[in-house]
Coordinates of C-alpha atoms in Angstrom, one line a residue:
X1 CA -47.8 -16.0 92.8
X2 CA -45.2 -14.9 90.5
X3 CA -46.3 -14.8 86.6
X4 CA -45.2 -17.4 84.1
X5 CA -42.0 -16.5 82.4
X6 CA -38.5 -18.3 81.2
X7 CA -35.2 -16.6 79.7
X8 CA -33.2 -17.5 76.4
X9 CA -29.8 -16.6 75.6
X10 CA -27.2 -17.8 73.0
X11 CA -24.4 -19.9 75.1
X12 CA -20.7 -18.1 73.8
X13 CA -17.2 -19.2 73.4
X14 CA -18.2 -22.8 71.9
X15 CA -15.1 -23.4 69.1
X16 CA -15.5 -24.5 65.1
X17 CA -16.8 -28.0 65.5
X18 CA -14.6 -30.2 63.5
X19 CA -15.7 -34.7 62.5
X20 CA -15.0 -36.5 65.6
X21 CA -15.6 -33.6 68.1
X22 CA -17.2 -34.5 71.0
X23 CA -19.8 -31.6 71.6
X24 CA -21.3 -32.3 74.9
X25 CA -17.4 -31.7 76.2
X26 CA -17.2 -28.6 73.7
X27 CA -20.0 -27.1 75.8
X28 CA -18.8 -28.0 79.3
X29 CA -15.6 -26.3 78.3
X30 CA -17.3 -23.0 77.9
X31 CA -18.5 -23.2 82.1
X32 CA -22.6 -22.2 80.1
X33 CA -23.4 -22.2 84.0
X34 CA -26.6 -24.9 83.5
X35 CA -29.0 -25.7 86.5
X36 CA -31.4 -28.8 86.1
X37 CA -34.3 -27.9 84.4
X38 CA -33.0 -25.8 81.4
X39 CA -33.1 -26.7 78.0
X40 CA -29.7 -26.8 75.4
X41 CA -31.4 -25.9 71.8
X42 CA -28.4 -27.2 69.5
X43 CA -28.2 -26.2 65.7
X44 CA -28.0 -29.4 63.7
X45 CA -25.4 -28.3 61.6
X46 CA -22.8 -28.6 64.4
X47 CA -24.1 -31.9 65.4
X48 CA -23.2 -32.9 61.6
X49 CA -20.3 -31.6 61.5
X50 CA -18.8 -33.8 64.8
X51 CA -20.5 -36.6 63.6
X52 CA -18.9 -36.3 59.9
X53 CA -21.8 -35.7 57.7
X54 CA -19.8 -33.8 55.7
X55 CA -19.7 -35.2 52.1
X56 CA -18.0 -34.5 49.1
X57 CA -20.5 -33.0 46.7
X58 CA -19.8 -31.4 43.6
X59 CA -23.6 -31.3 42.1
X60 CA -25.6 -30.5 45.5
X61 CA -28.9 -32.1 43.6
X62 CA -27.3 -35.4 44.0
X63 CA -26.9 -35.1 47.4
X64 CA -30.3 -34.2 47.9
X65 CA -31.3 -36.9 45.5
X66 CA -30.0 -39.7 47.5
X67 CA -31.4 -38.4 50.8
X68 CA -34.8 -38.3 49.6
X69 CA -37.3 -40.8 49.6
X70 CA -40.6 -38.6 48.4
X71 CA -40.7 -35.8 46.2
X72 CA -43.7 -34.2 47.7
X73 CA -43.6 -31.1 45.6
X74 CA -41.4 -29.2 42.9
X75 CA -41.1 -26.1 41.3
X76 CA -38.5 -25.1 38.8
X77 CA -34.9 -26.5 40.5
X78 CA -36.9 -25.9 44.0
X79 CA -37.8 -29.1 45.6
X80 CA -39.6 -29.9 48.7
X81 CA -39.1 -33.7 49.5
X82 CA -39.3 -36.0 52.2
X83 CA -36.2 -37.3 53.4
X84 CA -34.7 -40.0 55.2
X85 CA -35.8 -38.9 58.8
X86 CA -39.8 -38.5 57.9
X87 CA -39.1 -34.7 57.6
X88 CA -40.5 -33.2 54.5
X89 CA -38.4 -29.6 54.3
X90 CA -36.5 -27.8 51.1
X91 CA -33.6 -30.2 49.4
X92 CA -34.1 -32.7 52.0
X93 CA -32.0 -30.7 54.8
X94 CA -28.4 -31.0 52.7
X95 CA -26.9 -27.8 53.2
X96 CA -24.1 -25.9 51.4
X97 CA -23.4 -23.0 53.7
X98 CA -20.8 -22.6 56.0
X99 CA -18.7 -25.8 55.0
X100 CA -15.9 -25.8 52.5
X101 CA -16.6 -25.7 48.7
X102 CA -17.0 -28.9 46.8
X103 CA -18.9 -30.3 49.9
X104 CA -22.1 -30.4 51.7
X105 CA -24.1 -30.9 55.3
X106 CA -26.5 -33.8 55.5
X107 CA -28.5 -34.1 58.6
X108 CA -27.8 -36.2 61.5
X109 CA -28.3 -40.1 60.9
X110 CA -30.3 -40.0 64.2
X111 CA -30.9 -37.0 65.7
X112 CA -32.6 -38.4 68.9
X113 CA -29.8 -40.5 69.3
X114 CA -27.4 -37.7 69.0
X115 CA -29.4 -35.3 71.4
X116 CA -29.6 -38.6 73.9
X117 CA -25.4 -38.5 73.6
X118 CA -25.2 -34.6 74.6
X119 CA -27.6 -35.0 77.1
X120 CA -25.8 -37.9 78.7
X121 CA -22.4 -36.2 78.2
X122 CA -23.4 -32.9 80.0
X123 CA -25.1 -35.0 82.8
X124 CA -21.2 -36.9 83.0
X125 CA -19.5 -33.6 83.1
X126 CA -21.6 -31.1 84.9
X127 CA -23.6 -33.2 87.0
X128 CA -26.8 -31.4 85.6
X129 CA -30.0 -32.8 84.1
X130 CA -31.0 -30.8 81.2
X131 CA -33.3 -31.1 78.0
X132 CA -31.6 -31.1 74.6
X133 CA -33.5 -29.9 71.5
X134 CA -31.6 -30.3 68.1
X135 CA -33.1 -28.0 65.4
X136 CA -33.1 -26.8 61.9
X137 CA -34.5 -24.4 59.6
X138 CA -37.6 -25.5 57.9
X139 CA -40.3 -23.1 55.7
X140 CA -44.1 -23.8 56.4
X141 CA -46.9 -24.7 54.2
X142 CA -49.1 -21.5 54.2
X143 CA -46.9 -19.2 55.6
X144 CA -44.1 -16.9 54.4
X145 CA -40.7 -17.4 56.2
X146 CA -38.5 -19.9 57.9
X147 CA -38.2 -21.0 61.2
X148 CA -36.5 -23.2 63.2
X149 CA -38.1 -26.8 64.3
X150 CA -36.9 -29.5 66.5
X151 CA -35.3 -32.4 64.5
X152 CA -33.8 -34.3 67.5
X153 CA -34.5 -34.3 71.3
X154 CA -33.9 -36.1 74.3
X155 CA -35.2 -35.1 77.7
X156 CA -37.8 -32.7 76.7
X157 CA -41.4 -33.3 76.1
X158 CA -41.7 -32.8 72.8
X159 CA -45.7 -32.7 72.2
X160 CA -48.2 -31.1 75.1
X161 CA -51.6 -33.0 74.5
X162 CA -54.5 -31.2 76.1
X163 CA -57.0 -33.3 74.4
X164 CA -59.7 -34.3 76.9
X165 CA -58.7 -30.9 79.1
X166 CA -60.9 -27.8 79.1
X167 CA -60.2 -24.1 78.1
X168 CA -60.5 -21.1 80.3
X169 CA -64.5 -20.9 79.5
X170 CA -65.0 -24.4 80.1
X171 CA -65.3 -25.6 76.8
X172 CA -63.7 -29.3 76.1
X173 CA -60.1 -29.1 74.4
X174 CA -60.5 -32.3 71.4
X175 CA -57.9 -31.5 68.6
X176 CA -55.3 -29.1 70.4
X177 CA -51.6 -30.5 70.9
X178 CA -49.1 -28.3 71.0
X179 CA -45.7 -28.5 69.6
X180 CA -43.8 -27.8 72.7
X181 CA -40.2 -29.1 70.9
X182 CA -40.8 -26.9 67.9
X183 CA -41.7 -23.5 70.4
X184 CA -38.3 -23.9 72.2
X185 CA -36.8 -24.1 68.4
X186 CA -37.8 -20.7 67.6
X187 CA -37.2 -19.4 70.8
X188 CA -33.7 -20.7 70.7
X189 CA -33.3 -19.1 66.8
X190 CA -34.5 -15.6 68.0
X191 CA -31.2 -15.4 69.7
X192 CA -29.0 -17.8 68.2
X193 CA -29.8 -16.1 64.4
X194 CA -28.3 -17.2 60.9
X195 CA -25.0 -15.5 60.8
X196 CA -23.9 -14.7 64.5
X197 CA -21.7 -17.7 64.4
X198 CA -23.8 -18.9 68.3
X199 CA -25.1 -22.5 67.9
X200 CA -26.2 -23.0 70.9
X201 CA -29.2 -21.5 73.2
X202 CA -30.0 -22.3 76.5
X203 CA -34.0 -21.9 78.0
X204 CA -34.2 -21.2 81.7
X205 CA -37.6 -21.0 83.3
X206 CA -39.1 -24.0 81.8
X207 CA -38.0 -27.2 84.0
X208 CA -41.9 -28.9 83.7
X209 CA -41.1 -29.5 80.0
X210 CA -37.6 -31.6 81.2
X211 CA -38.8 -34.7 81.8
X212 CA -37.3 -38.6 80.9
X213 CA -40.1 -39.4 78.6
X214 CA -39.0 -41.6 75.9
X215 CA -40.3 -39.6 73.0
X216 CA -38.2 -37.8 70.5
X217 CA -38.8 -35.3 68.0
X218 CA -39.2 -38.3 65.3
X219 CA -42.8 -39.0 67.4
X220 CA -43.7 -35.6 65.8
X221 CA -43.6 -36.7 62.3
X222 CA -47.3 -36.9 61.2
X223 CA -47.8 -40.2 60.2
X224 CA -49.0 -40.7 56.1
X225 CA -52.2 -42.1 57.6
X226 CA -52.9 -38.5 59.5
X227 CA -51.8 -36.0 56.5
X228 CA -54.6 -34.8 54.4
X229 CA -52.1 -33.2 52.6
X230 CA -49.7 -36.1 51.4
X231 CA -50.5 -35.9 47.8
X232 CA -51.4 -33.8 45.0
X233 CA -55.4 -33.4 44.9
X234 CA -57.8 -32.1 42.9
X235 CA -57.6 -28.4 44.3
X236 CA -53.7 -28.7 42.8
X237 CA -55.1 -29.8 39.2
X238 CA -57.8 -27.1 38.8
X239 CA -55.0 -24.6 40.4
X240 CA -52.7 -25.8 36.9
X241 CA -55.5 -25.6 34.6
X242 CA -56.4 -21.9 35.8
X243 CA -52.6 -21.0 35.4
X244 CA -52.7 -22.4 31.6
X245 CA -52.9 -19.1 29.7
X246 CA -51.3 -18.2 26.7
X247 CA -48.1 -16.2 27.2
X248 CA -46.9 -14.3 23.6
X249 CA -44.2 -12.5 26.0
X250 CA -41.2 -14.0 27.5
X251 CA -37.9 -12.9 29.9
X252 CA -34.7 -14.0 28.8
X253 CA -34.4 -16.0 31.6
X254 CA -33.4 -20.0 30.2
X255 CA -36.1 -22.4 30.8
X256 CA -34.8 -25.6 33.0
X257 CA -35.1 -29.0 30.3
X258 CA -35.6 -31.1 33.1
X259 CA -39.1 -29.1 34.1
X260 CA -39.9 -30.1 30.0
X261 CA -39.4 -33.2 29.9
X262 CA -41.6 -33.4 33.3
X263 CA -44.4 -32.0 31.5
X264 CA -43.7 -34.3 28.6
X265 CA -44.2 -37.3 31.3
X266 CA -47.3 -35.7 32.0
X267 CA -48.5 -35.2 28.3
X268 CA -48.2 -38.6 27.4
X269 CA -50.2 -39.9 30.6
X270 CA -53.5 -39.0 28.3
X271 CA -55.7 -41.5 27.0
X272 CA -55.3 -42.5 23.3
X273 CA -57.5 -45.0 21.1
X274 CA -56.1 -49.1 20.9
X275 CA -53.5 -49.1 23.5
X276 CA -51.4 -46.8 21.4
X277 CA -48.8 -44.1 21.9
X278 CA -49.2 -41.5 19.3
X279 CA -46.9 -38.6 21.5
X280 CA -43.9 -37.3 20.1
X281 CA -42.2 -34.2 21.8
X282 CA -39.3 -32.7 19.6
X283 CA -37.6 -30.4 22.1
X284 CA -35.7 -27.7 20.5
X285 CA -33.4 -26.9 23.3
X286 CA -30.0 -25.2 20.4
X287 CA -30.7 -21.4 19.1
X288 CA -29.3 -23.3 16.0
X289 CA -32.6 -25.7 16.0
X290 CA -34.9 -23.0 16.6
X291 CA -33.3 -20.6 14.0
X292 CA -33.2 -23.3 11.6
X293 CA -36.7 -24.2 11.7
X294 CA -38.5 -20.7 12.3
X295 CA -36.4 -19.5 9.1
X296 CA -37.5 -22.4 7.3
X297 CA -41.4 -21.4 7.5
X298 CA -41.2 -18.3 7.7
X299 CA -39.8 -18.9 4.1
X300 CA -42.8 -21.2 3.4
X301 CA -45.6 -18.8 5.1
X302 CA -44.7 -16.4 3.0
X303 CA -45.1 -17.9 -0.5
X304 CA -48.2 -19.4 0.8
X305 CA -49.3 -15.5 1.7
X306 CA -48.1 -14.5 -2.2
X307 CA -50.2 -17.7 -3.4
X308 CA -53.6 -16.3 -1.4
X309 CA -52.9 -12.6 -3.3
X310 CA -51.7 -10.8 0.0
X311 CA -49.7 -7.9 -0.3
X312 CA -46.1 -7.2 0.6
X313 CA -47.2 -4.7 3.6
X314 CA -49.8 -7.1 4.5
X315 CA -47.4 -10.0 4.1
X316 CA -44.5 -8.4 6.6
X317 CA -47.4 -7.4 9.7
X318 CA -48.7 -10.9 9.6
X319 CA -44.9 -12.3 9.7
X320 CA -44.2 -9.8 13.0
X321 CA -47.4 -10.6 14.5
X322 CA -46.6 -14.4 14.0
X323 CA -43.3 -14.1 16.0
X324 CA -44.3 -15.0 19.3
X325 CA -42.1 -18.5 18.7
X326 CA -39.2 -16.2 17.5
X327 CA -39.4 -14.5 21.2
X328 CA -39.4 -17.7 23.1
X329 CA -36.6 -19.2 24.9
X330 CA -37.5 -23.3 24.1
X331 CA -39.5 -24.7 21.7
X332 CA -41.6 -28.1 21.4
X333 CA -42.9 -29.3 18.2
X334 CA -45.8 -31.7 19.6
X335 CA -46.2 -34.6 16.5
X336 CA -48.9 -37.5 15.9
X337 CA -47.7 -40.6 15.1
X338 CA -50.8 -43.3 14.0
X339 CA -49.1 -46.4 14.5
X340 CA -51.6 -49.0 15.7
X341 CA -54.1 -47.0 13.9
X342 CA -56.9 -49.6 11.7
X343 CA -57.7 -49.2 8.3
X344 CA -61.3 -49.3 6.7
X345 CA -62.9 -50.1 3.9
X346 CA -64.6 -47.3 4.1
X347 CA -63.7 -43.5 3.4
X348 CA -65.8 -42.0 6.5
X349 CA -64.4 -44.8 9.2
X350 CA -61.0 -44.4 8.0
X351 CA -61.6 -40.3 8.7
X352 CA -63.0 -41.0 12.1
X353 CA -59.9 -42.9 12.5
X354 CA -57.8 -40.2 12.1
X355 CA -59.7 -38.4 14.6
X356 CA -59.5 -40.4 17.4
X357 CA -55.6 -40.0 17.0
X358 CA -55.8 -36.3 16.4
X359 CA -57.9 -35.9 19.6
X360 CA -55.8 -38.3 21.5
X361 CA -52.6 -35.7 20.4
X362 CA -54.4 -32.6 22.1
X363 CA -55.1 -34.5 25.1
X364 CA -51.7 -34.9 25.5
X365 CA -50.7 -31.0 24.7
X366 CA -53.1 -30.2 27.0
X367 CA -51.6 -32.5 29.6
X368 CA -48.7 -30.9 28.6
X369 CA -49.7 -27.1 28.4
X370 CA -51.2 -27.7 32.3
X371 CA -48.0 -29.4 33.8
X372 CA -45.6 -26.4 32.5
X373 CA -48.3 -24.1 33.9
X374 CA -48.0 -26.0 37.2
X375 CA -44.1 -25.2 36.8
X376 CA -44.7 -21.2 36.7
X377 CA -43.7 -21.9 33.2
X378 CA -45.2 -19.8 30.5
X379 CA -46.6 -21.2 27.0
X380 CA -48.2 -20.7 23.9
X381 CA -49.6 -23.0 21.4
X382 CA -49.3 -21.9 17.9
X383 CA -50.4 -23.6 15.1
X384 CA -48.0 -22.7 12.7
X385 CA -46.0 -26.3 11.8
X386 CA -49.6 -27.9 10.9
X387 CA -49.5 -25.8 7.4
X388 CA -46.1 -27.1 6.4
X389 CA -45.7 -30.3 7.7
X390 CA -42.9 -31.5 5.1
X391 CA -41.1 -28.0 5.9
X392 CA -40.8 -28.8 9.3
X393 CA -39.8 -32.5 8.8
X394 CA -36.8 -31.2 6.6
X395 CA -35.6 -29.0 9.0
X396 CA -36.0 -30.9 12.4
X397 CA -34.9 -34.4 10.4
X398 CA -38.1 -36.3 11.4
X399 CA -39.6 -39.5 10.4
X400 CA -42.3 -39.3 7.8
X401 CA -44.8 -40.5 9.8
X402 CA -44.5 -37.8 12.2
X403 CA -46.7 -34.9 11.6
X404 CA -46.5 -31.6 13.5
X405 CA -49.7 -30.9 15.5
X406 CA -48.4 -27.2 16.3
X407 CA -45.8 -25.4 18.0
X408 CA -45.3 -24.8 21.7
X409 CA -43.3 -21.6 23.1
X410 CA -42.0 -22.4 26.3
X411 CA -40.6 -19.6 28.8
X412 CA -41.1 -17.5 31.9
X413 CA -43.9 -14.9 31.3
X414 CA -42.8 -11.3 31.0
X415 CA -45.5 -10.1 32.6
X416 CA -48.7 -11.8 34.3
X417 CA -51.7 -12.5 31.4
X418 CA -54.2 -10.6 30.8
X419 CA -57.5 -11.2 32.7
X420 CA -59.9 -13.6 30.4
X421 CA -63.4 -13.6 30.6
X422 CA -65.2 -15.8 33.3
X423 CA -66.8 -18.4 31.2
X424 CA -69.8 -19.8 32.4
X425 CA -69.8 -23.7 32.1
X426 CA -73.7 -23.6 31.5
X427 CA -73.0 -22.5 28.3
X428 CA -71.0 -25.8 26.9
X429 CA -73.7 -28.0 28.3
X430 CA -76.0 -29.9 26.8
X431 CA -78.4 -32.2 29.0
X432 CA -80.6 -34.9 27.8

């Protein structure tokens, strides 16, 4: 009995595929030499390209914006989204490499359907009944590097489901179904590879996997039901908090508005005292705004510092050591606003007013402070704008009900933080 074994090459000679092409004739023009039983492993991006999925696309995140249906996770201009095929993958499968500037790839409307069409065309032309597997490249959660997954198929069985079987030892097979589809993928991409300009693989060796099932790769989309990992969970929330350390060093690398005002749809998600909204982000996003402003209380620091007695050489250390917003690429002034807020007859209700507004404020900088962390944003709140509120209205223009509850430095950390203490929650509790 001879040993299990199949070969894989890359099929040669197949032309630039151009809208309107039909590929399964592209192929048959090359004489690939195909015998029942193998298996055609075809790279979406020429199936696209026949069937005119090129698009004009000047900003690519549009693209990807209207092919998405789920942002599933995001980090920095890196987004990983479901799209409109159930597939969740980087910037929902639109590609912009190897098609002419100004446009983009999307995937196939139907990639079953269009693997059905080659295999149908091949059988018409070659007399020959073969599988067809359409795949693209797609990263993995928990592992480093990409490879290539089926997308489409027709002909091929696309899951092997052992459940109910036994192993080698005797032992009874109840969660193992193997991604049969996906295998042939990455067997194809080992030979087709990124650059060789070779589209196409053929698998010979394999004929039990040809088959006229129904099923196509879209049956291998785990339904929402079946994904424990869908959406965010706690594990994700403790992972941000951890990250939230105070950065006082910063690259010069920009810092993306859109992640800010993210985190500033997560700040003001925190609880707050009568229904109100006492958030106010000022995002300084100009050099002019920041330079304007720093200046400005730096001015006012020091003649409170000449006020207290402090000397010149004192005065000047304290000033450098106070820089860190100086050194940061974006700035948020976080303000309280107490609209909504109830008024007392009495001194000491009216206080605990206050408070209930002032904790509600660093909720929401907390909220804040975790979501850029979540972002692999750096940050640093400094309290700085609290001792000259009227300062900081003046230079930032702001209402005189708004009153500066800090500052925030916002960037990418120069280098990771320092290790901080473990802290043992025993400590902060109090049981009665």
């Amino acid at each position: 009995m001879s040993e299990p074994s199949y070969r894989v090459w890359a099929m040669p000679g197949l032309p630039e595929v151009r809208p309107g092409d039909d590929l399964a004739k592209l192929i048959a023009a090359t004489e690939p030499g195909l015998v029942d039983g193998d298996v055609l492993l075809v790279t979406s991006k020429i199936v696209s390209k026949a069937e005119g999925r090129i698009v004009e696309a000047s900003d690519r995140e549009a693209a990807i914006d209207a092919e998405t249906v789920r942002v599933v996770a995001r980090r920095g201009v890196l987004r990983i989204v479901e799209n409109r095929l159930g597939l969740v993958m980087a910037a929902a499968g639109v590609d912009a490499s190897n098609t002419p500037a100004g446009t983009v790839l999307l995937l196939p409307l139907d990639p079953d359907a269009s693997a059905r069409a080659i295999r149908v065309g091949l059988r018409d032309a070659l007399g020959v009944d073969v599988g067809i597997v359409i795949t693209d490249t797609a990263g993995r959660p928990w592992r480093t590097g990409l490879t290539d997954v089926a997308i489409g198929a027709a002909g091929v069985q696309v899951l092997d489901d052992l459940r109910g079987g036994t192993d080698a030892h005797g032992n009874p097979l109840s969660a193992t179904v193997v991604a049969t589809a996906d295998e042939l993928a990455a067997a194809g991409d080992l030979v087709k590879g990124k650059t060789g300009g070779l589209p196409v693989a053929v698998v010979r060796g394999l004929p039990h996997l040809v088959t006229e099932a129904p099923a196509g790769a879209r049956s291998m989309v785990r339904s929402a039901a079946d994904d424990m990992f869908r959406t965010g969970t706690s594990e994700a929330v403790r992972e941000a908090v951890t990250l939230r350390r105070t950065v006082r060093e910063f690259t010069d690398e920009p810092v993306d508005p859109g992640t800010v005002r993210r985190a500033v749809a997560a700040a003001v998600t925190a609880p707050a005292p009568h229904h109100t909204t006492p958030w106010r982000f000022v995002l300084l996003e100009s050099a002019e705004s920041r330079t304007r402003l720093l200046d400005a209380m730096r001015d006012a620091w020091i003649a409170d510092l000449r006020g207290d007695g402090f000397s010149e050489e004192s005065i000047a250390k304290r000033v450098r050591r106070g820089d860190v917003l100086r050194k940061a690429p974006y700035l948020v002034v976080p303000c309280l606003v107490t609209d909504g807020s109830h008024t007392y007859r009495d001194d000491r209700r009216n206080a605990a007013e206050r408070e209930m507004f002032v904790v509600a404020a660093g909720a929401g900088v907390q909220n804040f402070l975790v979501a850029l962390a979540g972002e692999r944003l750096g940050s640093a709140w400094v309290s700085s704008t609290m001792f000259c509120r009227e300062v900081v209205r003046e230079a930032l223009d702001l209402p005189p009900d708004w009153d500066p509850m800090g500052a925030v430095a916002v960037g990418h950390a120069a280098a990771p933080p320092r290790e901080r203490a473990g802290r043992n929650e025993g400590d902060f509790i109090a049981v009665r």
